[in-house]
Short mmCIF file of C-alpha atoms in Angstrom, two decimals:
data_model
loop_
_atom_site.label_atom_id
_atom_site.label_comp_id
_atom_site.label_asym_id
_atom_site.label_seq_id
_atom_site.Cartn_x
_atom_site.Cartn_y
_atom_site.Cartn_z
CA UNK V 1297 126.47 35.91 80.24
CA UNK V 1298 127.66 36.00 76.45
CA UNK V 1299 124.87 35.16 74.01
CA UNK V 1300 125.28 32.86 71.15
CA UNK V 1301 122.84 32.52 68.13
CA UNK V 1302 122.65 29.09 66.64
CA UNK V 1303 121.95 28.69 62.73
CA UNK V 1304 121.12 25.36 62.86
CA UNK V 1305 118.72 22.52 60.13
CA UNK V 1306 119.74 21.10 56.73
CA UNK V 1307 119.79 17.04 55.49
CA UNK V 1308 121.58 13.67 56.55
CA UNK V 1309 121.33 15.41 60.12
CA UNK V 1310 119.60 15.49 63.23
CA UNK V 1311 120.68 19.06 63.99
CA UNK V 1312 117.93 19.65 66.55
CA UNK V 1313 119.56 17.14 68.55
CA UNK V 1314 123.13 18.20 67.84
CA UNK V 1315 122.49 22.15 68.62
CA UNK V 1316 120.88 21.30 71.74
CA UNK V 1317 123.41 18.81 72.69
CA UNK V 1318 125.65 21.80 71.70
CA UNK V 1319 123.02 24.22 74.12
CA UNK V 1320 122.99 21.85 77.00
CA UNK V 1321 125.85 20.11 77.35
CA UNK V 1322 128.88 22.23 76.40
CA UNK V 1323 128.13 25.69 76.06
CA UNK V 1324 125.59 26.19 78.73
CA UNK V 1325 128.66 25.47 81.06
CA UNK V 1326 130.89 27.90 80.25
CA UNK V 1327 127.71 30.97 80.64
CA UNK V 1328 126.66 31.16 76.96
CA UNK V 1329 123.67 31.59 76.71
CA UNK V 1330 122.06 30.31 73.26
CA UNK V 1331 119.29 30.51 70.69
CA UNK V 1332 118.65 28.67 67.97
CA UNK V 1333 117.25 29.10 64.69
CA UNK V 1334 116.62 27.34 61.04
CA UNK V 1335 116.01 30.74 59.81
CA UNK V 1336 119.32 31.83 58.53
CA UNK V 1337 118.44 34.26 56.39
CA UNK V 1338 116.35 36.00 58.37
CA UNK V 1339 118.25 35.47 61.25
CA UNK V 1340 121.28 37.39 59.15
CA UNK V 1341 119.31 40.06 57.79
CA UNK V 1342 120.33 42.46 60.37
CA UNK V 1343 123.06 43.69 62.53
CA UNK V 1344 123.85 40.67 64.75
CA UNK V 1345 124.14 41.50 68.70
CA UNK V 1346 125.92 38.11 70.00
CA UNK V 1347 128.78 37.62 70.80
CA UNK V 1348 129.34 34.12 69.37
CA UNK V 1349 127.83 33.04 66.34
CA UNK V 1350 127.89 28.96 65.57
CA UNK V 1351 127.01 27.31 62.27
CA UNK V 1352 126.06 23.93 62.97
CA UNK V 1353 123.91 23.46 59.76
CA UNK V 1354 123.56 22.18 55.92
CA UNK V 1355 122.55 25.00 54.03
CA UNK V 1356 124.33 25.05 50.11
CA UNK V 1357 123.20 25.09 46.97
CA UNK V 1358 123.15 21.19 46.00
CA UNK V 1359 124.62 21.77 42.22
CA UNK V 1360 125.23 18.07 42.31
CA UNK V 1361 123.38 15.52 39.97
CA UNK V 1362 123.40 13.05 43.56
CA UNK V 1363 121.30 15.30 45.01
CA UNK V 1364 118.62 15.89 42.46
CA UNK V 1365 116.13 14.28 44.39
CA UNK V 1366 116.49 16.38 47.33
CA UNK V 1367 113.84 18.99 48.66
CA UNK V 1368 113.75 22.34 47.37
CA UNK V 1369 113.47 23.83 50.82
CA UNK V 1370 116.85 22.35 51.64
CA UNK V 1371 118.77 24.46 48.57
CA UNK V 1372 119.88 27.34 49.62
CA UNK V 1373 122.06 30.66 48.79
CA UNK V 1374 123.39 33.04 51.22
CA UNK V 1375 121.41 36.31 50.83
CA UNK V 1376 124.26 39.46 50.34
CA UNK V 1377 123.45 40.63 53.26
CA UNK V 1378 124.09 37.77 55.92
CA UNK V 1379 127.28 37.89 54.42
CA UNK V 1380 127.96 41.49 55.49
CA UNK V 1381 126.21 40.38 58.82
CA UNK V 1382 128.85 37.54 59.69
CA UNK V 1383 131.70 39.86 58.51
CA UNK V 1384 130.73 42.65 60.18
CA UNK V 1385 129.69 40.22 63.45
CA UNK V 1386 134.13 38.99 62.90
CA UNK V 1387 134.81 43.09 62.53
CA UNK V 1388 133.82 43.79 66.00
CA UNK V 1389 135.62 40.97 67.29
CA UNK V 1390 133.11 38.69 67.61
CA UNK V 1391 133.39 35.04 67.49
CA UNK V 1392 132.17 32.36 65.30
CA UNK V 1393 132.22 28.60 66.01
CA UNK V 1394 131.63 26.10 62.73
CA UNK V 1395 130.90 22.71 63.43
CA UNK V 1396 130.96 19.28 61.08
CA UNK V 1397 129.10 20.25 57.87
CA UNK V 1398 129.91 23.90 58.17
CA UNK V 1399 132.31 22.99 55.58
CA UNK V 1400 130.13 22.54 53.14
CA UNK V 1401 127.70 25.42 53.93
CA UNK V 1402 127.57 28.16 51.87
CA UNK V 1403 128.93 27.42 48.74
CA UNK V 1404 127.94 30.28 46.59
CA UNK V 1405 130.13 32.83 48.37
CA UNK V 1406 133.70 32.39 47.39
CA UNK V 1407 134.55 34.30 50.45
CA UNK V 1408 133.35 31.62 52.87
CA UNK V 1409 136.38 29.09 52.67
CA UNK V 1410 138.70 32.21 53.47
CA UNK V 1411 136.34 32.59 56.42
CA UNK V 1412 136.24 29.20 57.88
CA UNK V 1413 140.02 28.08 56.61
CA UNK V 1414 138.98 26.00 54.18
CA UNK V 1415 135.70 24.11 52.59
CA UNK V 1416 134.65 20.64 51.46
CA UNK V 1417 135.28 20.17 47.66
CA UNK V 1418 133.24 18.17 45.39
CA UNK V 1419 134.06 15.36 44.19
CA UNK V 1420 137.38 15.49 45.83
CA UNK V 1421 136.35 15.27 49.65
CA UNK V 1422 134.68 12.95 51.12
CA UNK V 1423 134.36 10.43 54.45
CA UNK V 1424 134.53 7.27 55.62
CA UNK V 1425 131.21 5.34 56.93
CA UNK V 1426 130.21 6.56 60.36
CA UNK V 1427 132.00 4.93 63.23
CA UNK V 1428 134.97 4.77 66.04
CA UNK V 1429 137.82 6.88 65.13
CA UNK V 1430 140.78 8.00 67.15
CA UNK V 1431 141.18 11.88 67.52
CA UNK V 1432 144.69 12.72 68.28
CA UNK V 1433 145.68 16.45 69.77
CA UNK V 1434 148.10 18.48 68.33
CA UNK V 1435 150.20 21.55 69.50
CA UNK V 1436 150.34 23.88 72.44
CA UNK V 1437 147.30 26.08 71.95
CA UNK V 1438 145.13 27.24 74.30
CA UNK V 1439 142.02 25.90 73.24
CA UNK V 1440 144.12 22.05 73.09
CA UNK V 1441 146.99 22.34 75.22
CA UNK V 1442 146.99 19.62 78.05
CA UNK V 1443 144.27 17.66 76.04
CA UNK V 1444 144.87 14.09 76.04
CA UNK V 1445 143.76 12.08 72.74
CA UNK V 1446 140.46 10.37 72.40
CA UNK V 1447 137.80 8.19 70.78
CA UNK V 1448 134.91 9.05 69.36
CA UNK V 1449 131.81 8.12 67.06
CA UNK V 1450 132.09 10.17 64.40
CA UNK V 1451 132.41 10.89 60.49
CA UNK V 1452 136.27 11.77 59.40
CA UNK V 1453 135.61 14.53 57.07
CA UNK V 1454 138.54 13.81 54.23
CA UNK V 1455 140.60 15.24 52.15
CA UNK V 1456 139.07 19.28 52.85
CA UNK V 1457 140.58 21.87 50.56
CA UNK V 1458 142.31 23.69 54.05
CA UNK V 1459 144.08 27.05 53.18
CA UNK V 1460 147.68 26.78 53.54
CA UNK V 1461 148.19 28.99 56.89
CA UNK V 1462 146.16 26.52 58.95
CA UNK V 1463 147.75 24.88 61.23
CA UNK V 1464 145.60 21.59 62.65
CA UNK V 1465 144.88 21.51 66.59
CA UNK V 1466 143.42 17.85 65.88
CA UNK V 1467 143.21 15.12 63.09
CA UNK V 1468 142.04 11.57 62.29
CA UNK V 1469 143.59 9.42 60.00
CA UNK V 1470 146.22 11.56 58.93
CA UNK V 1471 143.02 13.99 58.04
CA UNK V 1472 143.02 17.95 59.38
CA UNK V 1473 139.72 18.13 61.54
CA UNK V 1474 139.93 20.96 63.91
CA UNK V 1475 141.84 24.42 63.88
CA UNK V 1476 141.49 27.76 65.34
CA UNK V 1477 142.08 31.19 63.41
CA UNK V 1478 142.01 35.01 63.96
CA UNK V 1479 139.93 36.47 61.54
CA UNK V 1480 139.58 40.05 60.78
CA UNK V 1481 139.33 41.48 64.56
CA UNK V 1482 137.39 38.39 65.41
CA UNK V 1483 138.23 34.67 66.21
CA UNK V 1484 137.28 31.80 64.09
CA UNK V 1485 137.68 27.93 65.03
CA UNK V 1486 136.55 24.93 62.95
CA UNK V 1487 135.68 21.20 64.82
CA UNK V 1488 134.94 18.87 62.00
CA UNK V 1489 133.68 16.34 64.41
CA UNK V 1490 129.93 16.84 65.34
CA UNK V 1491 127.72 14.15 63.00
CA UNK V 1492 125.44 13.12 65.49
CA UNK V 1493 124.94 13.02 69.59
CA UNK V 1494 127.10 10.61 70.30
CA UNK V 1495 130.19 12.72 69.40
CA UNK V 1496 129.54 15.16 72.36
CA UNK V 1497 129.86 11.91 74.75
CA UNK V 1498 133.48 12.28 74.95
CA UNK V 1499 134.88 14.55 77.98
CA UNK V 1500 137.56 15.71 75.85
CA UNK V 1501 135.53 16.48 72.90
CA UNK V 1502 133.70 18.37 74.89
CA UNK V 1503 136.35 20.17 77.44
CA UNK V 1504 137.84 20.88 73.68
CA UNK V 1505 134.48 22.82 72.45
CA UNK V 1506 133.95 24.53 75.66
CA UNK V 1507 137.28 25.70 75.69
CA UNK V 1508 137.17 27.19 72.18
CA UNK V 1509 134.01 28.87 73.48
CA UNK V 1510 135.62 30.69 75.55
CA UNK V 1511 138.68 31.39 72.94
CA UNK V 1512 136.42 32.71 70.89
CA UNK V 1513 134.67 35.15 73.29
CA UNK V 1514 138.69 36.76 74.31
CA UNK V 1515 137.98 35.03 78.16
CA UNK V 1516 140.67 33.08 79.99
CA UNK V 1517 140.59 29.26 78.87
CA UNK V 1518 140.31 27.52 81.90
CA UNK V 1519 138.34 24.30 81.58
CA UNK V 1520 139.82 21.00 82.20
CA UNK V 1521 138.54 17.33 80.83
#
């Protein structure tokens, strides 16, 4: 069974429910095995010994006068050395899954977009209020191929700065929301969906994540909706 660690916590979420949502009802099925942790630092301060790491989390700086009034605890900076971790974790092929707000995490190391594909810019991105959107599939990857489009309750993260080599597997409103990238000897795939429970309702959404699971890991995509 591959084992996946979970960095996971942050504002304007309910990421315990979302990472065990994650735990439960997608990855679970595919034989990842999962632990989760608000710790990332810590969590990062060694060698990692997964084989999938996921960020489904909120952890950046806030340099933002909108979000003065905002915790301390919530303000964070990548220590130097979780850096090295999560590069090293992609140089031994390793995989790493970034979900919704991943976008935003991490925004004192300028090396992170180049990671992930791309980052949410401020005051240029932004999203719609929370509500019904219409996903539609692109392409013949493996992780989408066969995938029918679908509806889902969600946030359309909007107008991303995306690096121009990415090539979208799915979008909303004309908006980039999902791709899927080698990176370094490892694999790297982005789902911009993911604000809240009631985005991993959808079969496809979730045939979609369990699929890139197993992209990610180097195993034969199999799983249907």
């Amino acid at each position: 069974m591959a084992r996946n660690l979970i960095l996971s916590g942050g504002p304007f979420h309910d990421f315990a429910a979302t990472s065990a949502a994650l735990v439960a009802g997608v990855l679970a099925e595919v034989g990842v095995e999962s632990e989760i942790t608000e710790d990332i630092a810590g969590a990062l301060s060694e060698p990692s010994e997964v084989q999938l790491i996921t960020v489904n989390a909120l952890r950046w700086q806030m340099d933002h006068d909108r979000f003065a009034d905002l915790r301390d605890e919530w303000r964070f900076a990548l220590p130097a050395q979780a850096r090295t971790t999560l590069l090293d974790h992609l140089d031994r092929g390793g995989g790493l899954l970034c979900m919704h707000s991943a976008s935003i995490c991490f925004d004192d190391w300028q090396g992170w977009p180049r990671v992930l594909g791309g980052c949410w810019t401020w005051p240029k991105s932004h999203h719609p209020p929370l509500g019904w959107t219409g996903v539609r599939v692109h392409g013949d990857h493996p992780v989408v191929e066969g995938l029918r489009d679908f509806d889902v309750v969600d946030e359309v993260y909007s107008d991303l700065d995306i690096l121009p080599d990415v090539e979208p597997l799915a979008s909303s409103n004309g908006q980039p929301l999902v791709w899927a990238r080698p990176v370094r000897r490892g694999r790297v795939f982005y789902d911009a969906l993911g604000h809240d429970t009631r985005s991993y309702d959808n079969e496809v959404h979730r045939a979609m994540l369990q699929r890139a699971a197993l992209w990610l890991l180097k195993r034969p995509v199999t799983i249907t909706e």
